[in-house]
CSV table of C-alpha atoms and ligand atoms in Angstrom, one decimal:
chain,number,residue,atom,x,y,z
Y,1,MET,CA,-153.0,26.1,-143.3
Y,2,ALA,CA,-155.9,23.8,-144.2
Y,3,ASN,CA,-155.6,21.8,-147.3
Y,4,PRO,CA,-158.0,23.6,-150.2
Y,5,ARG,CA,-158.8,20.5,-151.8
Y,6,LEU,CA,-160.1,18.9,-148.6
Y,7,ILE,CA,-162.8,22.0,-148.1
Y,8,GLU,CA,-164.2,21.7,-151.3
Y,9,GLU,CA,-164.8,17.9,-150.7
Y,10,ALA,CA,-166.7,19.2,-147.7
Y,11,PRO,CA,-167.7,22.2,-147.5
Y,12,PRO,CA,-168.9,24.9,-145.3
Y,13,ILE,CA,-165.4,25.1,-144.0
Y,14,ARG,CA,-167.2,26.1,-140.4
Y,15,SER,CA,-170.5,25.3,-138.9
Y,16,GLU,CA,-171.1,28.0,-137.3
Y,17,PHE,CA,-171.2,31.2,-138.3
Y,18,LEU,CA,-168.1,34.0,-138.1
Y,19,PRO,CA,-169.1,37.5,-138.3
Y,20,PHE,CA,-167.3,40.4,-139.5
Y,21,SER,CA,-166.8,42.3,-135.7
Y,22,ARG,CA,-167.9,41.0,-132.6
Y,23,PRO,CA,-167.7,43.6,-129.6
Y,24,GLU,CA,-165.1,42.0,-126.6
Y,25,ILE,CA,-167.3,42.9,-123.2
Y,26,GLY,CA,-165.5,41.5,-120.0
Y,27,GLU,CA,-167.3,41.2,-116.6
Y,28,GLU,CA,-165.1,44.6,-115.5
Y,29,GLU,CA,-167.6,46.7,-118.2
Y,30,ILE,CA,-170.6,44.6,-116.6
Y,31,GLU,CA,-170.1,45.2,-113.2
Y,32,GLU,CA,-169.2,48.9,-113.8
Y,33,VAL,CA,-172.4,49.2,-115.9
Y,34,VAL,CA,-174.3,47.8,-113.2
Y,35,GLN,CA,-172.7,50.3,-110.2
Y,36,ALA,CA,-173.5,53.0,-113.3
Y,37,LEU,CA,-177.2,52.2,-112.4
Y,38,ARG,CA,-177.5,51.4,-108.5
Y,39,SER,CA,-175.6,54.7,-108.3
Y,40,GLY,CA,-178.5,56.5,-109.9
Y,41,TRP,CA,-176.8,58.3,-112.3
Y,42,VAL,CA,-177.5,57.6,-115.2
Y,43,THR,CA,-176.7,59.9,-117.6
Y,44,THR,CA,-174.1,62.7,-117.5
Y,45,GLY,CA,-172.0,62.6,-114.8
Y,46,PRO,CA,-168.7,61.7,-112.9
Y,47,ARG,CA,-168.0,58.4,-115.3
Y,48,THR,CA,-168.5,60.8,-117.8
Y,49,LYS,CA,-165.8,62.8,-117.0
Y,50,GLU,CA,-163.3,60.4,-115.8
Y,51,PHE,CA,-163.3,58.7,-119.3
Y,52,GLU,CA,-162.8,62.2,-120.6
Y,53,HIS,CA,-160.0,62.9,-118.4
Y,54,ARG,CA,-158.2,59.2,-119.3
Y,55,THR,CA,-158.8,59.5,-123.0
Y,56,ALA,CA,-157.3,62.7,-123.0
Y,57,GLU,CA,-154.5,61.2,-121.4
Y,58,TYR,CA,-154.0,58.4,-123.4
Y,59,ILE,CA,-153.9,60.7,-126.7
Y,60,GLY,CA,-152.1,62.9,-125.0
Y,61,ALA,CA,-154.7,65.6,-126.1
Y,62,LYS,CA,-155.6,68.8,-124.3
Y,63,HIS,CA,-158.8,68.5,-124.2
Y,64,ALA,CA,-161.3,65.7,-124.9
Y,65,ILE,CA,-165.7,66.1,-125.1
Y,66,ALA,CA,-167.5,63.0,-124.9
Y,67,VAL,CA,-170.5,63.0,-127.6
Y,68,ASN,CA,-172.9,60.1,-128.3
Y,69,SER,CA,-171.9,59.5,-131.2
Y,70,CYS,CA,-168.4,60.2,-133.8
Y,71,THR,CA,-171.3,61.9,-135.9
Y,72,GLY,CA,-172.1,64.4,-133.6
Y,73,GLY,CA,-168.8,64.9,-132.5
Y,74,LEU,CA,-167.9,65.9,-136.3
Y,75,HIS,CA,-170.8,68.1,-136.3
Y,76,ILE,CA,-170.4,69.8,-133.5
Y,77,ALA,CA,-166.5,70.2,-134.3
Y,78,LEU,CA,-167.6,71.5,-137.9
Y,79,ALA,CA,-169.8,74.2,-135.9
Y,80,ALA,CA,-167.5,75.3,-133.9
Y,81,ILE,CA,-165.7,76.2,-136.4
Y,82,GLY,CA,-167.8,78.4,-138.5
Y,83,VAL,CA,-169.1,76.3,-141.0
Y,84,GLY,CA,-172.6,77.3,-142.6
Y,85,PRO,CA,-174.2,78.3,-145.5
Y,86,GLY,CA,-172.1,78.6,-148.4
Y,87,ASP,CA,-169.4,77.3,-147.4
Y,88,GLU,CA,-167.4,73.8,-148.9
Y,89,VAL,CA,-165.9,71.5,-146.8
Y,90,ILE,CA,-163.8,68.6,-148.2
Y,91,THR,CA,-163.9,65.0,-147.6
Y,92,SER,CA,-163.0,61.4,-148.9
Y,93,PRO,CA,-165.7,60.1,-150.8
Y,94,LEU,CA,-165.0,56.3,-149.7
Y,95,THR,CA,-166.0,56.5,-146.0
Y,96,PHE,CA,-169.4,56.2,-144.0
Y,97,CYS,CA,-172.7,58.7,-144.5
Y,98,SER,CA,-172.2,60.4,-141.9
Y,99,THR,CA,-168.9,62.0,-142.1
Y,100,ALA,CA,-170.5,64.1,-145.4
Y,101,ASN,CA,-174.4,64.2,-143.7
Y,102,VAL,CA,-172.9,66.6,-140.8
Y,103,VAL,CA,-171.7,69.3,-143.2
Y,104,VAL,CA,-175.4,68.9,-145.7
Y,105,HIS,CA,-176.8,69.8,-142.0
Y,106,LEU,CA,-174.7,73.2,-141.5
Y,107,GLY,CA,-176.2,73.8,-145.1
Y,108,ALA,CA,-172.6,73.4,-146.0
Y,109,THR,CA,-171.9,72.3,-149.5
Y,110,PRO,CA,-169.5,68.6,-149.0
Y,111,VAL,CA,-167.2,68.2,-152.3
Y,112,PHE,CA,-165.4,64.7,-152.3
Y,113,ALA,CA,-161.7,64.2,-153.0
Y,114,ASP,CA,-160.2,61.3,-154.6
Y,115,ILE,CA,-158.4,58.6,-152.8
Y,116,ARG,CA,-154.8,56.9,-152.9
Y,117,GLU,CA,-153.7,53.2,-153.4
Y,118,ASP,CA,-154.3,53.2,-149.6
Y,119,TYR,CA,-157.8,54.0,-149.2
Y,120,ASN,CA,-157.1,57.7,-147.8
Y,121,ILE,CA,-157.3,61.0,-149.2
Y,122,ASP,CA,-154.8,62.2,-152.2
Y,123,PRO,CA,-153.6,65.7,-151.0
Y,124,ALA,CA,-153.2,66.3,-154.7
Y,125,GLU,CA,-156.6,66.0,-155.9
Y,126,ILE,CA,-157.5,67.6,-152.4
Y,127,GLU,CA,-155.8,71.4,-154.0
Y,128,ARG,CA,-157.6,70.7,-156.9
Y,129,ARG,CA,-161.1,70.8,-155.1
Y,130,ILE,CA,-160.0,74.1,-153.0
Y,131,THR,CA,-162.5,77.1,-153.8
Y,132,PRO,CA,-162.6,80.9,-152.3
Y,133,ARG,CA,-165.2,79.2,-150.5
Y,134,THR,CA,-164.1,76.1,-149.2
Y,135,LYS,CA,-164.0,76.4,-145.0
Y,136,ALA,CA,-162.4,73.2,-143.9
Y,137,ILE,CA,-161.0,69.3,-144.7
Y,138,ILE,CA,-162.2,66.2,-143.5
Y,139,PRO,CA,-159.5,64.0,-144.0
Y,140,VAL,CA,-161.1,60.2,-142.9
Y,141,HIS,CA,-158.3,58.0,-141.3
Y,142,PHE,CA,-159.5,54.5,-143.6
Y,143,GLY,CA,-159.1,51.6,-141.7
Y,144,GLY,CA,-157.6,53.1,-138.9
Y,145,GLN,CA,-154.6,54.1,-141.2
Y,146,PRO,CA,-153.6,57.3,-140.8
Y,147,CYS,CA,-153.8,59.7,-143.2
Y,148,ARG,CA,-151.0,61.8,-145.4
Y,149,MET,CA,-151.3,64.7,-142.2
Y,150,ASP,CA,-148.4,67.4,-143.1
Y,151,GLU,CA,-149.1,67.6,-147.0
Y,152,ILE,CA,-153.1,68.5,-145.5
Y,153,LEU,CA,-151.7,70.5,-142.7
Y,154,ALA,CA,-149.5,72.1,-145.2
Y,155,LEU,CA,-152.7,73.0,-147.7
Y,156,ALA,CA,-154.8,74.1,-145.2
Y,157,ARG,CA,-152.4,76.7,-143.5
Y,158,ALA,CA,-151.8,78.1,-147.3
Y,159,HIS,CA,-155.4,78.0,-148.0
Y,160,GLY,CA,-156.5,79.4,-144.2
Y,161,LEU,CA,-159.0,76.2,-143.6
Y,162,ARG,CA,-159.4,73.8,-140.6
Y,163,VAL,CA,-158.9,70.6,-140.3
Y,164,ILE,CA,-161.2,68.2,-138.6
Y,165,GLU,CA,-160.2,64.3,-139.0
Y,166,ASP,CA,-162.6,61.5,-138.8
Y,167,ALA,CA,-160.9,59.0,-136.3
Y,168,ALA,CA,-163.9,56.7,-136.6
Y,169,HIS,CA,-161.5,54.0,-137.1
Y,170,ALA,CA,-158.6,55.4,-135.5
Y,171,ILE,CA,-157.9,55.2,-132.0
Y,172,GLY,CA,-154.7,54.5,-130.7
Y,173,ALA,CA,-153.0,54.8,-135.1
Y,174,THR,CA,-149.9,57.2,-135.0
Y,175,TYR,CA,-149.0,59.2,-137.9
Y,176,ARG,CA,-145.2,60.4,-137.7
Y,177,ASP,CA,-145.3,59.5,-134.0
Y,178,ARG,CA,-147.8,61.7,-133.2
Y,179,MET,CA,-151.0,60.0,-131.3
Y,180,VAL,CA,-154.2,60.7,-134.1
Y,181,GLY,CA,-156.0,63.1,-131.8
Y,182,THR,CA,-153.6,65.6,-131.6
Y,183,ILE,CA,-152.8,66.8,-135.4
Y,184,GLY,CA,-155.8,68.8,-136.9
Y,185,ASP,CA,-158.0,71.6,-135.4
Y,186,ALA,CA,-159.8,68.8,-133.8
Y,187,THR,CA,-160.5,65.5,-134.5
Y,188,ALA,CA,-163.5,63.0,-134.3
Y,189,PHE,CA,-163.7,58.8,-132.9
Y,190,SER,CA,-166.3,56.4,-132.6
Y,191,PHE,CA,-167.3,53.6,-130.0
Y,192,TYR,CA,-169.5,52.2,-132.1
Y,193,PRO,CA,-170.2,47.9,-131.5
Y,194,THR,CA,-168.0,47.3,-134.2
Y,195,LYS,CA,-164.7,50.0,-133.4
Y,196,ASN,CA,-161.2,49.4,-131.8
Y,197,MET,CA,-163.4,50.0,-128.5
Y,198,THR,CA,-166.9,50.7,-127.7
Y,199,THR,CA,-169.4,52.4,-125.2
Y,200,GLY,CA,-172.4,50.4,-127.8
Y,201,GLU,CA,-173.1,54.1,-129.5
Y,202,GLY,CA,-170.1,57.2,-128.4
Y,203,GLY,CA,-168.2,58.9,-129.2
Y,204,MET,CA,-165.1,61.1,-128.5
Y,205,VAL,CA,-163.6,65.0,-130.0
Y,206,THR,CA,-160.0,65.7,-129.2
Y,207,THR,CA,-158.7,69.1,-129.4
Y,208,GLU,CA,-155.3,71.4,-128.2
Y,209,ASP,CA,-158.0,74.6,-128.8
Y,210,ASP,CA,-158.7,75.9,-125.9
Y,211,GLU,CA,-162.2,78.2,-127.2
Y,212,LEU,CA,-162.9,75.2,-130.2
Y,213,ALA,CA,-163.1,72.9,-127.0
Y,214,GLU,CA,-165.2,75.2,-124.9
Y,215,ARG,CA,-167.5,75.6,-127.7
Y,216,MET,CA,-167.7,72.2,-128.6
Y,217,ARG,CA,-168.5,71.5,-124.9
Y,218,LEU,CA,-171.4,74.2,-124.8
Y,219,LEU,CA,-173.0,72.5,-128.2
Y,220,SER,CA,-172.8,69.4,-127.1
Y,221,LEU,CA,-175.3,70.3,-124.5
Y,222,HIS,CA,-177.9,72.7,-126.0
Y,223,GLY,CA,-175.4,75.6,-126.3
Y,224,ILE,CA,-175.7,76.3,-122.4
Y,225,SER,CA,-173.4,78.1,-120.1
Y,226,LYS,CA,-173.5,77.6,-116.8
Y,227,ASP,CA,-171.5,80.1,-116.3
Y,228,ALA,CA,-172.7,82.9,-118.0
Y,229,TRP,CA,-175.0,84.0,-115.6
Y,230,LYS,CA,-172.1,85.4,-113.9
Y,231,ARG,CA,-171.2,88.2,-116.3
Y,232,TYR,CA,-175.4,89.6,-115.8
Y,233,THR,CA,-177.2,88.2,-113.1
Y,234,SER,CA,-176.8,87.4,-109.6
Y,235,GLU,CA,-179.0,84.5,-109.7
Y,236,GLY,CA,-178.3,81.4,-107.9
Y,237,SER,CA,-176.6,78.0,-108.5
Y,238,TRP,CA,-179.8,77.0,-111.1
Y,239,TYR,CA,-179.3,80.1,-113.9
Y,240,TYR,CA,-178.2,78.6,-117.2
Y,241,GLU,CA,-177.9,80.4,-120.5
Y,242,VAL,CA,-178.1,79.1,-123.8
Y,243,ILE,CA,-175.2,80.8,-126.2
Y,244,TYR,CA,-175.5,78.9,-128.8
Y,245,ALA,CA,-178.6,76.9,-130.4
Y,246,GLY,CA,-177.0,73.5,-129.3
Y,247,TYR,CA,-177.4,70.0,-130.2
Y,248,LYS,CA,-178.6,66.8,-127.3
Y,249,TYR,CA,-175.1,65.2,-128.0
Y,250,ASN,CA,-173.5,64.2,-124.6
Y,251,MET,CA,-172.4,60.3,-123.2
Y,252,THR,CA,-174.3,59.1,-120.6
Y,253,ASP,CA,-172.5,57.7,-117.8
Y,254,ILE,CA,-173.9,54.1,-118.5
Y,255,GLN,CA,-171.7,54.9,-122.1
Y,256,ALA,CA,-168.5,55.6,-120.0
Y,257,ALA,CA,-168.9,53.0,-117.7
Y,258,LEU,CA,-168.5,50.9,-120.4
Y,259,GLY,CA,-166.2,53.1,-122.1
Y,260,LEU,CA,-163.5,53.1,-119.2
Y,261,HIS,CA,-162.9,49.4,-119.2
Y,262,GLN,CA,-162.4,49.3,-123.0
Y,263,LEU,CA,-160.0,51.9,-122.7
Y,264,ALA,CA,-158.2,50.5,-120.8
Y,265,LYS,CA,-158.1,47.4,-122.4
Y,266,LEU,CA,-157.0,49.0,-126.5
Y,267,ASN,CA,-153.8,48.4,-126.3
Y,268,ARG,CA,-153.9,44.8,-126.5
Y,269,PHE,CA,-157.4,45.0,-128.8
Y,270,LEU,CA,-154.5,46.7,-131.2
Y,271,ASP,CA,-151.8,44.4,-130.8
Y,272,LEU,CA,-154.3,41.5,-131.0
Y,273,ARG,CA,-155.8,43.3,-134.6
Y,274,ALA,CA,-151.9,43.9,-136.0
Y,275,SER,CA,-150.9,40.4,-134.7
Y,276,MET,CA,-153.7,39.1,-137.0
Y,277,VAL,CA,-153.5,41.5,-139.5
Y,278,ALA,CA,-149.6,39.5,-139.7
Y,279,ARG,CA,-151.2,36.7,-140.2
Y,280,TYR,CA,-153.3,37.9,-142.8
Y,281,GLU,CA,-150.5,39.2,-144.9
Y,282,GLN,CA,-148.6,36.6,-144.6
Y,283,ALA,CA,-151.2,34.2,-145.3
Y,284,PHE,CA,-152.0,35.9,-148.7
Y,285,ARG,CA,-148.8,37.5,-149.8
Y,286,ASP,CA,-148.0,34.9,-152.5
Y,287,ILE,CA,-152.2,35.3,-153.9
Y,288,PRO,CA,-151.9,36.9,-157.6
Y,289,GLU,CA,-156.1,37.8,-156.8
Y,290,ILE,CA,-155.5,39.3,-154.0
Y,291,ARG,CA,-154.2,43.2,-153.1
Y,292,ARG,CA,-153.2,43.4,-149.7
Y,293,PRO,CA,-153.5,47.1,-148.0
Y,294,VAL,CA,-151.3,49.6,-148.7
Y,295,VAL,CA,-149.8,51.0,-145.4
Y,296,GLY,CA,-147.1,53.3,-145.5
Y,297,ASP,CA,-143.6,53.5,-143.4
Y,298,ASP,CA,-144.3,56.6,-141.2
Y,299,VAL,CA,-147.6,56.1,-140.1
Y,300,CYS,CA,-149.0,53.3,-137.0
Y,301,PRO,CA,-152.3,52.0,-138.0
Y,302,ALA,CA,-155.0,51.4,-135.4
Y,303,TRP,CA,-155.9,48.4,-137.9
Y,304,HIS,CA,-159.9,48.3,-137.3
Y,305,LEU,CA,-160.2,46.8,-140.9
Y,306,TYR,CA,-158.5,44.3,-142.7
Y,307,ALA,CA,-159.7,45.4,-146.1
Y,308,ILE,CA,-158.2,43.2,-149.0
Y,309,GLN,CA,-159.1,44.4,-152.9
Y,310,LEU,CA,-160.0,41.1,-155.5
Y,311,GLU,CA,-157.7,41.5,-158.6
Y,312,LEU,CA,-161.0,40.8,-160.8
Y,313,GLU,CA,-158.8,40.3,-164.1
Y,314,ARG,CA,-158.1,37.3,-162.5
Y,315,LEU,CA,-160.9,35.8,-161.6
Y,316,THR,CA,-164.3,34.6,-162.6
Y,317,ILE,CA,-166.5,36.2,-160.0
Y,318,ASN,CA,-167.2,39.7,-158.5
Y,319,ARG,CA,-167.2,41.2,-155.9
Y,320,ALA,CA,-170.1,40.7,-154.2
Y,321,GLU,CA,-170.3,36.8,-155.2
Y,322,PHE,CA,-167.5,37.0,-153.1
Y,323,VAL,CA,-169.2,37.7,-150.0
Y,324,GLU,CA,-171.9,35.3,-151.1
Y,325,ALA,CA,-169.5,33.0,-151.6
Y,326,LEU,CA,-167.5,33.6,-148.0
Y,327,ARG,CA,-171.3,33.5,-146.6
Y,328,ALA,CA,-171.9,29.6,-148.0
Y,329,GLN,CA,-168.7,28.8,-146.2
Y,330,ASN,CA,-170.2,30.3,-142.7
Y,331,ILE,CA,-167.6,33.4,-142.7
Y,332,GLY,CA,-169.3,37.2,-142.9
Y,333,SER,CA,-167.2,40.2,-144.4
Y,334,SER,CA,-168.5,43.8,-144.6
Y,335,ILE,CA,-167.9,46.2,-147.4
Y,336,HIS,CA,-166.4,50.4,-146.6
Y,337,PHE,CA,-167.8,51.5,-148.4
Y,338,ILE,CA,-170.2,52.1,-151.3
Y,339,PRO,CA,-169.1,55.2,-152.1
Y,340,VAL,CA,-170.4,59.0,-150.6
Y,341,HIS,CA,-171.0,60.4,-154.1
Y,342,LEU,CA,-173.2,57.7,-155.4
Y,343,HIS,CA,-175.9,57.8,-152.8
Y,344,PRO,CA,-178.9,59.0,-153.8
Y,345,TYR,CA,-179.2,61.7,-152.1
Y,346,TYR,CA,-176.2,62.8,-153.5
Y,347,ARG,CA,-176.2,62.4,-156.5
Y,348,ASP,CA,-179.4,64.2,-157.2
Y,349,ARG,CA,-178.9,67.1,-155.0
Y,350,TYR,CA,-175.8,67.6,-155.8
Y,351,GLY,CA,-175.0,65.9,-159.3
Y,352,TYR,CA,-172.6,63.6,-159.1
Y,353,LYS,CA,-172.8,60.3,-160.4
Y,354,PRO,CA,-170.5,57.5,-162.0
Y,355,GLY,CA,-167.0,57.8,-163.3
Y,356,ASP,CA,-166.3,61.3,-160.6
Y,357,TYR,CA,-164.4,59.6,-159.0
Y,358,PRO,CA,-162.7,57.0,-160.4
Y,359,ARG,CA,-160.5,55.7,-158.1
Y,360,THR,CA,-162.4,55.3,-155.5
Y,361,GLU,CA,-165.2,53.3,-157.8
Y,362,HIS,CA,-162.9,51.6,-159.4
Y,363,THR,CA,-161.5,50.3,-155.5
Y,364,TYR,CA,-165.3,50.0,-154.1
Y,365,GLU,CA,-165.0,47.5,-156.9
Y,366,ARG,CA,-163.0,45.2,-155.6
Y,367,ILE,CA,-162.8,46.1,-151.9
Y,368,ILE,CA,-164.0,43.8,-149.1
Y,369,SER,CA,-163.2,44.0,-145.3
Y,370,LEU,CA,-162.5,40.0,-143.9
Y,371,PRO,CA,-163.2,39.8,-140.1
Y,372,LEU,CA,-161.2,40.9,-137.6
Y,373,PHE,CA,-161.6,41.7,-134.3
Y,374,PRO,CA,-159.9,40.7,-130.4
Y,375,GLY,CA,-162.3,37.6,-129.8
Y,376,MET,CA,-161.1,35.9,-132.7
Y,377,LYS,CA,-159.6,32.6,-132.1
Y,378,ALA,CA,-156.3,31.3,-134.4
Y,379,GLN,CA,-159.2,28.7,-136.0
Y,380,ASP,CA,-161.3,31.1,-136.9
Y,381,LEU,CA,-158.1,33.4,-138.7
Y,382,GLU,CA,-157.4,30.2,-140.4
Y,383,ASP,CA,-160.5,29.6,-141.2
Y,384,VAL,CA,-161.3,33.0,-143.3
Y,385,ILE,CA,-157.6,32.3,-144.6
Y,386,ALA,CA,-158.3,29.3,-146.3
Y,387,ALA,CA,-162.1,30.0,-147.4
Y,388,VAL,CA,-160.4,32.7,-149.1
Y,389,THR,CA,-157.8,30.8,-150.5
Y,390,TRP,CA,-160.4,28.1,-151.5
Y,391,ILE,CA,-162.8,30.6,-153.3
Y,392,VAL,CA,-159.6,32.3,-155.2
Y,393,GLN,CA,-158.5,28.8,-156.2
Y,394,LYS,CA,-161.9,27.4,-157.3
Y,395,HIS,CA,-163.2,30.7,-160.0
Y,396,ARG,CA,-159.4,31.8,-160.9
Y,397,ARG,CA,-159.7,33.0,-164.6
X,1,PLP,C1,-165.2,56.7,-141.6
X,1,PLP,C2,-166.3,56.9,-140.5
X,1,PLP,N1,-166.6,57.7,-140.4
X,1,PLP,C3,-167.5,57.9,-138.5
X,1,PLP,C4,-168.5,56.9,-138.5
X,1,PLP,C5,-170.0,57.2,-137.6
X,1,PLP,O1,-169.7,56.8,-136.6
X,1,PLP,P1,-170.8,57.0,-135.1
X,1,PLP,O2,-171.7,55.9,-135.6
X,1,PLP,O3,-169.8,56.7,-134.2
X,1,PLP,O4,-171.5,58.1,-135.6
X,1,PLP,C6,-168.5,56.1,-139.0
X,1,PLP,C7,-169.1,54.9,-138.5
X,1,PLP,O5,-169.1,53.3,-138.6
X,1,PLP,C8,-166.9,55.8,-139.6
X,1,PLP,O6,-166.8,54.5,-140.3
């Protein structure tokens, strides 16, 4: 590791800015996109079908439905299980706003349950929040680490609830040797550019349930059924019927062209992420000002994020100042997440306020996601470690 004193004499540690994340797109993806464009089939078509098939195979799921985002995937999954006005849906406050926004879109009420020290929703807190109106639970696999799914499924069974997983971060993760995407009623993945694999924008929903799969497929494209005509008329192949007031969430073949090659590389990406995390873990082990992520021994995370917490009581600067200090060293970082219940919409509409979810708020004040992406070089990683170490030493209490 670089000598922190030397760095202090010659900051910044890097001349070039290191982003928090950057997608790893190769010539194969570029060539496939060009071929899709040349084929004349640019919206949902053969490449999307193939991408669904291969994703289902990778996860070991019965059905995979490609959509234009994880947000869209969560929305149609909740709609397909019948979430509507008067219902409550329990989720984590430490998530991206879309997990809760889609509940609002359906006229239902998002109810938050506080987190555990592993950043994931606490099953005991879920249980406390269950009411006769509760319809579903959305566990969010924060940073790619699966939630306590057996406990969550047991609660769901006991109270007749459905489980829709937000696996935006977690493609490739396992929980007790089960792949995420085969556990709850339905699971939504994200292929946003920062995620473990990308299609530019995009997502996938998986399920083992044939009926749910059929409903989500219809909802993803206007609620149009091409088979319905068989039941009622003798009209030709141009005829279709609208079974639901569905959405326009289909994936395009241009996106799927990227996805086919990203999926083929996913295990390599995940291995690279895990090896970088191992280096971070080793480097920060003896720094008491840094709290490393807590990982259960029955999970294999997909390491979308490496989110540390600052022990603020041991430092003279706060988290925002730490982020600025990293930036001054040309190191990017990100904050996951501003707790959803603290956003103005959720405060104004539902009366949430600071203090409602103490563990989430305590975490939020301390958490920082450090750069982690497959294209990071060994020196990039050492630069982050040196910068974090130096900032800690400079601002130690
Ligand atoms: C936890 C979580 N859920 C959902 C989403 C939404 O994913 P998408 O951008 O694919 O809609 C994100 C994306 O940032 C996320 O981090």
